[in-house]
Structures are given as structure tokens and as C-alpha cells.
Amino acid sequence: MPAPLRDSAVPKHEQLRAILLQKCTHELQPGDLMTSERNLMQDYGVSRITVREAIGQLVNEGYLVRVRGKGTFVAHRPVQSRLHLASFTEEMRALGHQPTTLVLVAEEAVPPEATARALRLPQDARAYHVRRLRLADEEPVSVDDAWFNPELLPGLISHDLTGSIYRTTADRYGRPIERAVQTVDAQAAESGVAMLLGVKKGAPVLHFDRVSFSAEVPIEHTQSWYRADRYRVQMEVGQRSQV
């Protein structure tokens, strides 16, 4: 049974925050309902102000989420990625998550005009189109819509596409992905993406547009949509050298 908090050098709201953080990270699952403010007040002998301060800190830190009229719930912890060149599969494993992939489309088709330009394909040339839903710990994180140059990667779509395609291009074709040009912007999820990611239409998503190169040859053009509440990008920046 919970015991009332005691006066100490550590403020009560910090004591309570530590207790609730333990619950969030070790006892409850994402989506579980947190104990109500009234019960927390009774269990730990603290004021409503103390409870709201502790919960507010955890909401701001992304551990809890308030739903008006329903209560406070354990948040889905976002995947935090460093901005670098790596496949989704490799990146998730490096971060301690279990990646899985559902292949939605694997076909040869005429790509959009922007993709043909990015891959330096002649007009009306065909390319491999691979659309996949990517999950971390069984939770949807992104939808990836990729096009590949079939002359450089013949038969690509006959291989297993549930793992790292980057690994396949390197090991089977001798074409490792060595660099990429990528832009990131915020978008409102269109209906198809929203359904796959489990969010409402118009919910904010992070949109990545990337052209990947092996040596100086473009072999992939991908657009990806990431759940903004489950994916964060971390980057390190430095001061530009002065001449």
C-alpha cells in the first residue's frame, strides 16, 4: 500500500514525480490509465497542487498525456533518432527497439515525375516501387514509400523486403548507400497515411524526402511519414568555421 509522503529536503512534488515515473516506466504499459488525482492525494497524503505539479512535469517530459474528460494516460514513448544515415531496421535495433515491417506494395511501375528526375531515369522508364509500414515494438512509427532504379538493382523486389533494403543493396548488389540528400518538413496526415499510422486524418506527421546515393549514383528516392508523437530527431550542430 502507498505510504504518505514525508517532509524532507526533497519537495513532495519531486518525491511524487519519482514514484509516478517508476509506475510509467516499469509497472504500466503505454495507454494505461494513471491513478486519478483524487486517489493520489489520498494515497500519498498530499495536496491537489502537489499532484498536479508532479503530473504536469511528466506530461511536459512526454511520459504522460492528458485526455480531456477521460483522465491521464501513460504516453507512448517516442523513438529518438540521431540524424544520420542508417536503415530503419538498423536504427531501431541500435536504439533498443524491436523493428518489424509490413510490405504494402512491391511492384514495377512508372514513377512520379519528381522521382524519375531524382533517379535520373529517362521519360516513361519503369522503377521498383516499395511501400512499407514500419513498426517499433509492434507500434506503427512510419510509412515509407520508396522507388529504386531497377537497372542498378535488378530483381530487388524478389528479395525479402521486410528487413533492411540497404543491407540488401550492399550485400547482394555491391551498392552500399553512402550518402543521402534529405529534407524534413511538417505535414498534416492524409487519410491513407493516417489510417496506417493509427492517427486521425490531419494529425501532424514528420515528412522526410530523401534521395540516396551509392558513390555518385542515385539509387533510391523515398518519402516517409513518421508519427510526430512517436518519433523525434536528435542532431548535433557546431559553429561554422570562420575564414
PDB file of C-alpha atoms in Angstrom:
ATOM      1  CA  MET A   1       0.000   0.000   0.000  1.00  0.00           C
ATOM      2  CA  PRO A   2       1.243   3.543  -0.725  1.00  0.00           C
ATOM      3  CA  ALA A   3       2.538   5.475   2.277  1.00  0.00           C
ATOM      4  CA  PRO A   4       2.039   9.221   2.849  1.00  0.00           C
ATOM      5  CA  LEU A   5       4.988  11.297   1.730  1.00  0.00           C
ATOM      6  CA  ARG A   6       7.152  12.808   4.461  1.00  0.00           C
ATOM      7  CA  ASP A   7       8.659  16.271   4.705  1.00  0.00           C
ATOM      8  CA  SER A   8      12.294  16.174   3.621  1.00  0.00           C
ATOM      9  CA  ALA A   9      14.921  18.068   1.679  1.00  0.00           C
ATOM     10  CA  VAL A  10      13.257  16.727  -1.497  1.00  0.00           C
ATOM     11  CA  PRO A  11       9.998  18.585  -2.203  1.00  0.00           C
ATOM     12  CA  LYS A  12       6.904  16.420  -2.145  1.00  0.00           C
ATOM     13  CA  HIS A  13       6.085  17.067  -5.767  1.00  0.00           C
ATOM     14  CA  GLU A  14       9.532  15.717  -6.691  1.00  0.00           C
ATOM     15  CA  GLN A  15       9.008  12.666  -4.489  1.00  0.00           C
ATOM     16  CA  LEU A  16       5.664  12.035  -6.150  1.00  0.00           C
ATOM     17  CA  ARG A  17       7.105  12.615  -9.617  1.00  0.00           C
ATOM     18  CA  ALA A  18       9.716   9.897  -8.943  1.00  0.00           C
ATOM     19  CA  ILE A  19       7.010   7.471  -7.802  1.00  0.00           C
ATOM     20  CA  LEU A  20       4.841   8.131 -10.858  1.00  0.00           C
ATOM     21  CA  LEU A  21       7.830   7.889 -13.189  1.00  0.00           C
ATOM     22  CA  GLN A  22       8.548   4.438 -11.782  1.00  0.00           C
ATOM     23  CA  LYS A  23       4.949   3.476 -12.494  1.00  0.00           C
ATOM     24  CA  CYS A  24       5.142   4.817 -16.064  1.00  0.00           C
ATOM     25  CA  THR A  25       8.376   3.075 -16.973  1.00  0.00           C
ATOM     26  CA  HIS A  26       8.224  -0.204 -15.041  1.00  0.00           C
ATOM     27  CA  GLU A  27       4.683  -1.017 -13.940  1.00  0.00           C
ATOM     28  CA  LEU A  28       2.234   0.359 -16.506  1.00  0.00           C
ATOM     29  CA  GLN A  29       2.049  -0.004 -20.267  1.00  0.00           C
ATOM     30  CA  PRO A  30       1.594   2.761 -22.865  1.00  0.00           C
ATOM     31  CA  GLY A  31      -2.092   3.646 -22.993  1.00  0.00           C
ATOM     32  CA  ASP A  32      -2.798   2.576 -19.399  1.00  0.00           C
ATOM     33  CA  LEU A  33      -4.798   4.941 -17.211  1.00  0.00           C
ATOM     34  CA  MET A  34      -2.825   6.638 -14.442  1.00  0.00           C
ATOM     35  CA  THR A  35      -4.267   6.765 -10.920  1.00  0.00           C
ATOM     36  CA  SER A  36      -6.685   9.698 -10.554  1.00  0.00           C
ATOM     37  CA  GLU A  37      -5.642  12.933  -8.876  1.00  0.00           C
ATOM     38  CA  ARG A  38      -8.115  12.308  -6.046  1.00  0.00           C
ATOM     39  CA  ASN A  39      -6.687   8.855  -5.322  1.00  0.00           C
ATOM     40  CA  LEU A  40      -3.110  10.121  -5.486  1.00  0.00           C
ATOM     41  CA  MET A  41      -3.998  12.803  -2.946  1.00  0.00           C
ATOM     42  CA  GLN A  42      -5.466  10.175  -0.626  1.00  0.00           C
ATOM     43  CA  ASP A  43      -2.737   7.567  -1.156  1.00  0.00           C
ATOM     44  CA  TYR A  44       0.201   9.907  -0.541  1.00  0.00           C
ATOM     45  CA  GLY A  45      -1.360  12.499   1.780  1.00  0.00           C
ATOM     46  CA  VAL A  46      -0.573  15.446  -0.489  1.00  0.00           C
ATOM     47  CA  SER A  47      -2.466  18.430  -1.854  1.00  0.00           C
ATOM     48  CA  ARG A  48      -4.015  18.729  -5.293  1.00  0.00           C
ATOM     49  CA  ILE A  49      -1.371  21.344  -6.156  1.00  0.00           C
ATOM     50  CA  THR A  50       1.394  18.815  -5.396  1.00  0.00           C
ATOM     51  CA  VAL A  51      -0.281  16.140  -7.512  1.00  0.00           C
ATOM     52  CA  ARG A  52      -0.814  18.475 -10.451  1.00  0.00           C
ATOM     53  CA  GLU A  53       2.788  19.708 -10.285  1.00  0.00           C
ATOM     54  CA  ALA A  54       4.153  16.136 -10.399  1.00  0.00           C
ATOM     55  CA  ILE A  55       1.824  15.081 -13.200  1.00  0.00           C
ATOM     56  CA  GLY A  56       2.445  18.296 -15.124  1.00  0.00           C
ATOM     57  CA  GLN A  57       6.188  17.660 -15.134  1.00  0.00           C
ATOM     58  CA  LEU A  58       5.702  14.147 -16.505  1.00  0.00           C
ATOM     59  CA  VAL A  59       3.304  15.440 -19.165  1.00  0.00           C
ATOM     60  CA  ASN A  60       5.884  18.015 -20.250  1.00  0.00           C
ATOM     61  CA  GLU A  61       8.567  15.315 -20.351  1.00  0.00           C
ATOM     62  CA  GLY A  62       6.399  13.075 -22.545  1.00  0.00           C
ATOM     63  CA  TYR A  63       5.757  10.277 -20.030  1.00  0.00           C
ATOM     64  CA  LEU A  64       2.063  11.061 -19.507  1.00  0.00           C
ATOM     65  CA  VAL A  65      -0.663  12.523 -21.675  1.00  0.00           C
ATOM     66  CA  ARG A  66      -3.889  14.177 -20.526  1.00  0.00           C
ATOM     67  CA  VAL A  67      -7.137  13.377 -22.335  1.00  0.00           C
ATOM     68  CA  ARG A  68      -9.878  15.838 -21.529  1.00  0.00           C
ATOM     69  CA  GLY A  69     -12.849  14.207 -19.833  1.00  0.00           C
ATOM     70  CA  LYS A  70     -11.110  10.823 -19.581  1.00  0.00           C
ATOM     71  CA  GLY A  71      -8.023  11.205 -17.396  1.00  0.00           C
ATOM     72  CA  THR A  72      -4.263  10.933 -17.600  1.00  0.00           C
ATOM     73  CA  PHE A  73      -2.657   8.074 -19.520  1.00  0.00           C
ATOM     74  CA  VAL A  74       0.807   6.632 -19.927  1.00  0.00           C
ATOM     75  CA  ALA A  75       2.192   8.022 -23.173  1.00  0.00           C
ATOM     76  CA  HIS A  76       3.761   6.027 -25.961  1.00  0.00           C
ATOM     77  CA  ARG A  77       7.439   6.815 -25.566  1.00  0.00           C
ATOM     78  CA  PRO A  78       8.786   8.290 -28.802  1.00  0.00           C
ATOM     79  CA  VAL A  79      11.655   6.726 -30.660  1.00  0.00           C
ATOM     80  CA  GLN A  80      14.513   9.217 -30.533  1.00  0.00           C
ATOM     81  CA  SER A  81      16.777   9.038 -33.533  1.00  0.00           C
ATOM     82  CA  ARG A  82      20.044  10.742 -34.238  1.00  0.00           C
ATOM     83  CA  LEU A  83      20.050  12.381 -37.647  1.00  0.00           C
ATOM     84  CA  HIS A  84      22.392  10.098 -39.572  1.00  0.00           C
ATOM     85  CA  LEU A  85      22.374   7.693 -42.487  1.00  0.00           C
ATOM     86  CA  ALA A  86      21.073   4.278 -41.450  1.00  0.00           C
ATOM     87  CA  SER A  87      18.272   1.918 -42.366  1.00  0.00           C
ATOM     88  CA  PHE A  88      15.165   1.881 -40.184  1.00  0.00           C
ATOM     89  CA  THR A  89      15.897  -1.715 -39.158  1.00  0.00           C
ATOM     90  CA  GLU A  90      19.471  -0.993 -38.091  1.00  0.00           C
ATOM     91  CA  GLU A  91      18.488   2.247 -36.367  1.00  0.00           C
ATOM     92  CA  MET A  92      15.690   0.703 -34.293  1.00  0.00           C
ATOM     93  CA  ARG A  93      17.871  -2.183 -33.163  1.00  0.00           C
ATOM     94  CA  ALA A  94      20.662   0.199 -32.193  1.00  0.00           C
ATOM     95  CA  LEU A  95      18.152   2.154 -30.088  1.00  0.00           C
ATOM     96  CA  GLY A  96      16.967  -0.994 -28.301  1.00  0.00           C
ATOM     97  CA  HIS A  97      13.651  -1.387 -30.140  1.00  0.00           C
ATOM     98  CA  GLN A  98      12.313  -4.416 -31.990  1.00  0.00           C
ATOM     99  CA  PRO A  99      11.639  -3.436 -35.623  1.00  0.00           C
ATOM    100  CA  THR A 100       9.056  -5.115 -37.830  1.00  0.00           C
ATOM    101  CA  THR A 101       7.881  -4.296 -41.326  1.00  0.00           C
ATOM    102  CA  LEU A 102       4.701  -4.894 -43.306  1.00  0.00           C
ATOM    103  CA  VAL A 103       5.180  -4.750 -47.080  1.00  0.00           C
ATOM    104  CA  LEU A 104       2.176  -2.997 -48.601  1.00  0.00           C
ATOM    105  CA  VAL A 105       3.324  -2.652 -52.214  1.00  0.00           C
ATOM    106  CA  ALA A 106       6.146  -4.306 -54.177  1.00  0.00           C
ATOM    107  CA  GLU A 107       5.797  -3.663 -57.897  1.00  0.00           C
ATOM    108  CA  GLU A 108       7.426  -2.348 -61.043  1.00  0.00           C
ATOM    109  CA  ALA A 109       5.717   0.797 -62.318  1.00  0.00           C
ATOM    110  CA  VAL A 110       6.259   4.200 -63.896  1.00  0.00           C
ATOM    111  CA  PRO A 111       7.389   6.532 -61.096  1.00  0.00           C
ATOM    112  CA  PRO A 112       6.186  10.096 -60.476  1.00  0.00           C
ATOM    113  CA  GLU A 113       7.995  12.763 -62.473  1.00  0.00           C
ATOM    114  CA  ALA A 114       9.885  14.068 -59.438  1.00  0.00           C
ATOM    115  CA  THR A 115      11.155  10.563 -58.679  1.00  0.00           C
ATOM    116  CA  ALA A 116      12.258   9.977 -62.266  1.00  0.00           C
ATOM    117  CA  ARG A 117      14.271  13.194 -62.111  1.00  0.00           C
ATOM    118  CA  ALA A 118      15.798  12.257 -58.752  1.00  0.00           C
ATOM    119  CA  LEU A 119      16.852   8.825 -60.034  1.00  0.00           C
ATOM    120  CA  ARG A 120      17.964  10.244 -63.413  1.00  0.00           C
ATOM    121  CA  LEU A 121      15.633   7.911 -65.294  1.00  0.00           C
ATOM    122  CA  PRO A 122      14.553   8.542 -68.897  1.00  0.00           C
ATOM    123  CA  GLN A 123      10.980   9.548 -69.596  1.00  0.00           C
ATOM    124  CA  ASP A 124       8.435   6.732 -69.092  1.00  0.00           C
ATOM    125  CA  ALA A 125      11.103   4.408 -67.673  1.00  0.00           C
ATOM    126  CA  ARG A 126       9.882   1.988 -65.030  1.00  0.00           C
ATOM    127  CA  ALA A 127      11.213   1.615 -61.486  1.00  0.00           C
ATOM    128  CA  TYR A 128      10.693  -0.603 -58.464  1.00  0.00           C
ATOM    129  CA  HIS A 129       8.081   0.746 -56.060  1.00  0.00           C
ATOM    130  CA  VAL A 130       8.125  -0.484 -52.446  1.00  0.00           C
ATOM    131  CA  ARG A 131       5.689   0.863 -49.860  1.00  0.00           C
ATOM    132  CA  ARG A 132       6.075  -0.372 -46.282  1.00  0.00           C
ATOM    133  CA  LEU A 133       4.656   0.193 -42.810  1.00  0.00           C
ATOM    134  CA  ARG A 134       7.448   0.280 -40.231  1.00  0.00           C
ATOM    135  CA  LEU A 135       6.838  -0.597 -36.590  1.00  0.00           C
ATOM    136  CA  ALA A 136       8.926  -0.427 -33.423  1.00  0.00           C
ATOM    137  CA  ASP A 137       7.909  -2.714 -30.555  1.00  0.00           C
ATOM    138  CA  GLU A 138       4.733  -3.509 -32.526  1.00  0.00           C
ATOM    139  CA  GLU A 139       3.665   0.158 -32.651  1.00  0.00           C
ATOM    140  CA  PRO A 140       3.426   1.940 -36.043  1.00  0.00           C
ATOM    141  CA  VAL A 141       6.135   4.546 -36.496  1.00  0.00           C
ATOM    142  CA  SER A 142       6.352   5.353 -40.191  1.00  0.00           C
ATOM    143  CA  VAL A 143       5.069   4.744 -43.691  1.00  0.00           C
ATOM    144  CA  ASP A 144       7.880   4.549 -46.264  1.00  0.00           C
ATOM    145  CA  ASP A 145       7.180   4.979 -49.976  1.00  0.00           C
ATOM    146  CA  ALA A 146      10.346   4.173 -51.909  1.00  0.00           C
ATOM    147  CA  TRP A 147      11.375   3.935 -55.557  1.00  0.00           C
ATOM    148  CA  PHE A 148      14.552   2.195 -56.791  1.00  0.00           C
ATOM    149  CA  ASN A 149      16.447   2.184 -60.075  1.00  0.00           C
ATOM    150  CA  PRO A 150      15.867  -1.341 -61.480  1.00  0.00           C
ATOM    151  CA  GLU A 151      18.873  -1.239 -63.805  1.00  0.00           C
ATOM    152  CA  LEU A 152      21.170  -0.880 -60.792  1.00  0.00           C
ATOM    153  CA  LEU A 153      19.242  -3.347 -58.586  1.00  0.00           C
ATOM    154  CA  PRO A 154      17.778  -5.981 -60.933  1.00  0.00           C
ATOM    155  CA  GLY A 155      15.294  -8.287 -59.227  1.00  0.00           C
ATOM    156  CA  LEU A 156      15.235  -6.270 -55.993  1.00  0.00           C
ATOM    157  CA  ILE A 157      11.540  -6.848 -55.285  1.00  0.00           C
ATOM    158  CA  SER A 158      12.022 -10.622 -55.424  1.00  0.00           C
ATOM    159  CA  HIS A 159      14.082 -10.438 -52.220  1.00  0.00           C
ATOM    160  CA  ASP A 160      12.827 -10.261 -48.637  1.00  0.00           C
ATOM    161  CA  LEU A 161      11.716  -6.647 -48.176  1.00  0.00           C
ATOM    162  CA  THR A 162      10.782  -6.912 -44.509  1.00  0.00           C
ATOM    163  CA  GLY A 163      14.330  -6.269 -43.366  1.00  0.00           C
ATOM    164  CA  SER A 164      16.952  -3.726 -44.345  1.00  0.00           C
ATOM    165  CA  ILE A 165      16.885  -2.950 -48.064  1.00  0.00           C
ATOM    166  CA  TYR A 166      20.101  -1.014 -47.513  1.00  0.00           C
ATOM    167  CA  ARG A 167      21.719  -4.246 -46.351  1.00  0.00           C
ATOM    168  CA  THR A 168      20.413  -5.975 -49.481  1.00  0.00           C
ATOM    169  CA  THR A 169      21.753  -3.310 -51.841  1.00  0.00           C
ATOM    170  CA  ALA A 170      25.173  -3.584 -50.200  1.00  0.00           C
ATOM    171  CA  ASP A 171      25.441  -7.369 -49.796  1.00  0.00           C
ATOM    172  CA  ARG A 172      23.694  -8.613 -52.953  1.00  0.00           C
ATOM    173  CA  TYR A 173      24.412  -5.810 -55.402  1.00  0.00           C
ATOM    174  CA  GLY A 174      27.639  -4.299 -54.121  1.00  0.00           C
ATOM    175  CA  ARG A 175      25.985  -0.896 -53.909  1.00  0.00           C
ATOM    176  CA  PRO A 176      26.125   0.364 -50.315  1.00  0.00           C
ATOM    177  CA  ILE A 177      24.202   3.525 -49.536  1.00  0.00           C
ATOM    178  CA  GLU A 178      26.957   6.017 -48.782  1.00  0.00           C
ATOM    179  CA  ARG A 179      25.201   9.360 -48.612  1.00  0.00           C
ATOM    180  CA  ALA A 180      21.781  10.939 -48.975  1.00  0.00           C
ATOM    181  CA  VAL A 181      20.198  14.319 -49.565  1.00  0.00           C
ATOM    182  CA  GLN A 182      17.214  14.708 -47.275  1.00  0.00           C
ATOM    183  CA  THR A 183      14.646  17.342 -46.408  1.00  0.00           C
ATOM    184  CA  VAL A 184      12.257  17.264 -43.451  1.00  0.00           C
ATOM    185  CA  ASP A 185       9.014  19.192 -43.021  1.00  0.00           C
ATOM    186  CA  ALA A 186       5.798  19.011 -41.039  1.00  0.00           C
ATOM    187  CA  GLN A 187       2.632  17.849 -42.771  1.00  0.00           C
ATOM    188  CA  ALA A 188      -0.964  17.005 -41.944  1.00  0.00           C
ATOM    189  CA  ALA A 189      -1.533  13.274 -42.393  1.00  0.00           C
ATOM    190  CA  GLU A 190      -3.649  12.436 -45.417  1.00  0.00           C
ATOM    191  CA  SER A 191      -6.257   9.720 -44.952  1.00  0.00           C
ATOM    192  CA  GLY A 192      -4.209   6.743 -46.187  1.00  0.00           C
ATOM    193  CA  VAL A 193      -1.158   7.585 -44.095  1.00  0.00           C
ATOM    194  CA  ALA A 194      -3.319   8.417 -41.076  1.00  0.00           C
ATOM    195  CA  MET A 195      -5.069   5.040 -41.218  1.00  0.00           C
ATOM    196  CA  LEU A 196      -1.777   3.139 -41.380  1.00  0.00           C
ATOM    197  CA  LEU A 197      -0.198   5.127 -38.556  1.00  0.00           C
ATOM    198  CA  GLY A 198      -3.286   4.915 -36.356  1.00  0.00           C
ATOM    199  CA  VAL A 199      -3.851   8.669 -36.124  1.00  0.00           C
ATOM    200  CA  LYS A 200      -6.650  10.991 -37.148  1.00  0.00           C
ATOM    201  CA  LYS A 201      -6.687  12.478 -40.630  1.00  0.00           C
ATOM    202  CA  GLY A 202      -4.873  15.811 -40.455  1.00  0.00           C
ATOM    203  CA  ALA A 203      -2.762  14.828 -37.428  1.00  0.00           C
ATOM    204  CA  PRO A 204       0.783  16.245 -37.533  1.00  0.00           C
ATOM    205  CA  VAL A 205       3.428  13.975 -39.038  1.00  0.00           C
ATOM    206  CA  LEU A 206       7.101  14.415 -39.880  1.00  0.00           C
ATOM    207  CA  HIS A 207       7.681  14.101 -43.624  1.00  0.00           C
ATOM    208  CA  PHE A 208      11.106  13.036 -44.932  1.00  0.00           C
ATOM    209  CA  ASP A 209      12.056  13.267 -48.608  1.00  0.00           C
ATOM    210  CA  ARG A 210      15.354  11.513 -49.332  1.00  0.00           C
ATOM    211  CA  VAL A 211      17.476  10.673 -52.345  1.00  0.00           C
ATOM    212  CA  SER A 212      20.134   8.071 -51.501  1.00  0.00           C
ATOM    213  CA  PHE A 213      23.358   7.528 -53.401  1.00  0.00           C
ATOM    214  CA  SER A 214      25.859   4.738 -53.888  1.00  0.00           C
ATOM    215  CA  ALA A 215      29.049   6.514 -54.863  1.00  0.00           C
ATOM    216  CA  GLU A 216      27.636   9.312 -57.023  1.00  0.00           C
ATOM    217  CA  VAL A 217      24.756   7.299 -58.436  1.00  0.00           C
ATOM    218  CA  PRO A 218      21.213   7.857 -57.094  1.00  0.00           C
ATOM    219  CA  ILE A 219      19.531   4.515 -56.489  1.00  0.00           C
ATOM    220  CA  GLU A 220      16.643   5.339 -54.129  1.00  0.00           C
ATOM    221  CA  HIS A 221      14.045   8.089 -53.753  1.00  0.00           C
ATOM    222  CA  THR A 222      11.914   7.736 -50.646  1.00  0.00           C
ATOM    223  CA  GLN A 223       9.187   9.692 -48.931  1.00  0.00           C
ATOM    224  CA  SER A 224       8.460   8.752 -45.324  1.00  0.00           C
ATOM    225  CA  TRP A 225       5.784   9.919 -42.902  1.00  0.00           C
ATOM    226  CA  TYR A 226       6.536   9.483 -39.189  1.00  0.00           C
ATOM    227  CA  ARG A 227       4.172   9.795 -36.249  1.00  0.00           C
ATOM    228  CA  ALA A 228       5.207  13.044 -34.590  1.00  0.00           C
ATOM    229  CA  ASP A 229       4.289  11.681 -31.151  1.00  0.00           C
ATOM    230  CA  ARG A 230       6.432   8.545 -31.545  1.00  0.00           C
ATOM    231  CA  TYR A 231       9.496   9.770 -33.391  1.00  0.00           C
ATOM    232  CA  ARG A 232      11.958  12.500 -32.550  1.00  0.00           C
ATOM    233  CA  VAL A 233      15.084  13.551 -34.377  1.00  0.00           C
ATOM    234  CA  GLN A 234      18.191  14.469 -32.422  1.00  0.00           C
ATOM    235  CA  MET A 235      21.086  16.231 -34.080  1.00  0.00           C
ATOM    236  CA  GLU A 236      24.374  17.726 -33.072  1.00  0.00           C
ATOM    237  CA  VAL A 237      25.317  21.091 -34.526  1.00  0.00           C
ATOM    238  CA  GLY A 238      28.511  23.053 -34.368  1.00  0.00           C
ATOM    239  CA  GLN A 239      29.629  26.522 -35.210  1.00  0.00           C
ATOM    240  CA  ARG A 240      30.572  27.004 -38.817  1.00  0.00           C
ATOM    241  CA  SER A 241      34.269  27.727 -39.206  1.00  0.00           C
ATOM    242  CA  GLN A 242      35.156  31.342 -39.844  1.00  0.00           C
ATOM    243  CA  VAL A 243      37.573  32.179 -42.625  1.00  0.00           C
TER     244      VAL A 243
END
